[in-house]
Amino acid sequence: MNDKAARAVAGSQVEASVLAAPIFISHSSKDRAHVLRVCKALEARGLVCWMSFRDVSPGDNFQQAIVRAIRAAKVMVLVFTDNANSSREIQKELALASQLGVTVIPARVENVDPSEAALVYELSTRQWIDLFENWDEGIERLVLATNIGVAVSVSPVRSSPASN
């Protein structure tokens, strides 16, 4: 197989993996341990997640891959920490999710409130899940919320008999 064909195959595999991941995990790159723990808990319960540090292919453009993944997502789980609170990249991801109508579920792994104006604005109307108080209870709430978010966003719209 020549280089061009190999790139085409790799590109289609990346697209397929992005399309197969209804849950986008937004996080600070400094919080890898927290993110892995949340992702493992969700995936152990049958949910499919997308994380940039794991799912962006070598040589792929990070920004393009993130935009594709957010567009394909049904739910964004924001792993919120002090590091996330000061991340400009998370602000961009939340703005894009909001623009695209992706459900955002903030999951706090640290007892931190948003202080950056953009995050305060984006998150002021969202219900939080606190994982730092009781991990097991919090993760079950997160699983339920993500399952509902994925199901609601992929449910077909039914027309009423009067509109047919």
XYZ file of C-alpha atoms in Angstrom:
164
model
C 0.000 0.000 0.000
C 1.411 3.415 -0.946
C 1.605 6.377 1.474
C -1.477 8.088 0.055
C -3.600 4.953 0.433
C -2.267 4.358 3.956
C -3.194 7.928 4.941
C -6.690 7.484 3.492
C -7.217 4.271 5.461
C -5.855 5.844 8.641
C -8.047 8.908 8.095
C -11.165 6.792 7.688
C -10.267 4.857 10.850
C -9.918 8.119 12.772
C -13.268 9.321 11.440
C -14.871 5.995 12.376
C -13.489 6.125 15.913
C -14.668 9.720 16.326
C -18.142 8.876 15.045
C -18.313 5.919 17.406
C -17.676 8.091 20.480
C -20.837 9.834 21.642
C -19.141 11.179 24.792
C -16.454 13.854 24.471
C -14.394 14.298 27.631
C -13.237 17.884 28.043
C -10.339 18.347 30.442
C -7.132 20.152 31.239
C -4.059 18.358 29.932
C -2.667 18.682 33.481
C -5.415 16.410 34.857
C -4.633 13.179 33.037
C -5.024 10.948 36.130
C -8.494 12.358 36.922
C -9.559 12.076 33.282
C -8.412 8.481 32.957
C -10.287 7.553 36.129
C -13.524 9.142 34.874
C -13.146 7.616 31.403
C -12.411 4.140 32.793
C -15.489 4.324 35.009
C -17.731 5.358 32.094
C -16.294 2.837 29.647
C -16.524 0.031 32.242
C -20.270 0.687 32.185
C -20.515 0.364 28.396
C -20.204 4.023 27.382
C -17.859 5.060 24.577
C -15.686 8.110 25.265
C -13.323 10.284 23.255
C -10.275 11.916 24.875
C -7.778 13.987 22.939
C -4.600 12.528 24.450
C -5.759 9.002 23.664
C -7.791 9.372 20.488
C -5.966 11.891 18.316
C -3.862 9.888 15.888
C -0.136 10.588 15.533
C 0.357 13.362 13.007
C -3.303 14.423 13.117
C -4.105 18.086 13.681
C -5.241 18.364 17.330
C -7.607 21.273 16.740
C -9.302 19.630 13.757
C -9.637 16.322 15.607
C -11.191 18.037 18.629
C -13.692 19.922 16.476
C -14.648 16.692 14.641
C -15.063 14.871 17.950
C -17.255 17.604 19.462
C -19.396 17.673 16.316
C -19.859 13.895 16.551
C -20.538 13.898 20.298
C -23.952 13.727 21.898
C -22.646 14.614 25.360
C -19.612 16.479 26.667
C -18.385 15.545 30.124
C -16.299 18.368 31.556
C -13.822 17.062 34.134
C -13.653 20.206 36.243
C -10.628 21.005 38.394
C -8.601 24.052 39.347
C -6.526 23.427 36.195
C -9.666 23.249 34.043
C -10.838 26.507 35.576
C -7.954 28.369 33.942
C -7.874 26.517 30.607
C -8.570 28.620 27.518
C -8.929 25.434 25.463
C -11.815 24.260 27.661
C -13.495 27.631 27.162
C -13.284 27.083 23.373
C -14.593 23.519 23.650
C -17.561 24.636 25.778
C -18.399 27.464 23.393
C -18.364 25.051 20.448
C -20.473 22.477 22.335
C -22.990 25.194 23.192
C -23.114 26.370 19.579
C -23.679 22.795 18.360
C -26.277 21.916 20.999
C -24.135 19.238 22.652
C -25.280 18.464 26.204
C -22.577 19.489 28.697
C -22.309 17.704 32.047
C -19.782 19.277 34.432
C -18.209 16.727 36.777
C -16.161 18.271 39.569
C -13.331 16.089 40.811
C -12.121 18.921 43.055
C -14.136 21.359 45.165
C -13.631 24.278 42.782
C -16.156 26.761 41.400
C -15.735 28.459 38.023
C -13.977 31.791 38.329
C -13.084 32.605 34.718
C -15.837 34.784 33.200
C -16.331 32.556 30.138
C -16.723 29.459 32.311
C -19.055 31.215 34.744
C -21.213 32.235 31.772
C -21.229 28.790 30.125
C -21.731 26.779 33.316
C -24.062 29.006 35.342
C -27.207 27.159 34.267
C -25.891 23.605 34.378
C -26.331 21.056 37.145
C -23.000 19.798 38.493
C -22.067 16.307 39.535
C -19.596 16.300 42.423
C -17.266 13.313 42.244
C -15.009 14.507 45.075
C -17.626 13.975 47.809
C -18.650 10.398 47.021
C -16.978 8.881 43.968
C -19.251 5.834 43.603
C -22.486 7.779 43.958
C -21.231 10.584 41.724
C -20.059 8.262 38.972
C -23.429 6.477 38.942
C -25.153 9.857 38.549
C -22.731 10.698 35.738
C -23.410 7.394 33.971
C -27.163 7.945 34.237
C -26.907 11.532 32.976
C -24.680 10.595 30.029
C -26.942 7.690 29.087
C -29.952 10.012 29.130
C -28.071 12.672 27.146
C -26.978 10.186 24.504
C -30.452 8.625 24.250
C -32.251 11.957 24.025
C -29.949 13.327 21.345
C -30.279 10.259 19.111
C -34.018 9.707 19.553
C -35.854 10.122 16.281
C -38.207 13.066 16.026
C -41.705 11.778 15.467
C -44.162 13.813 13.556
C -47.694 14.064 14.789
C -50.436 12.413 12.710
C -51.826 15.864 11.915
C -48.591 16.937 10.209
C -48.431 13.931 7.858
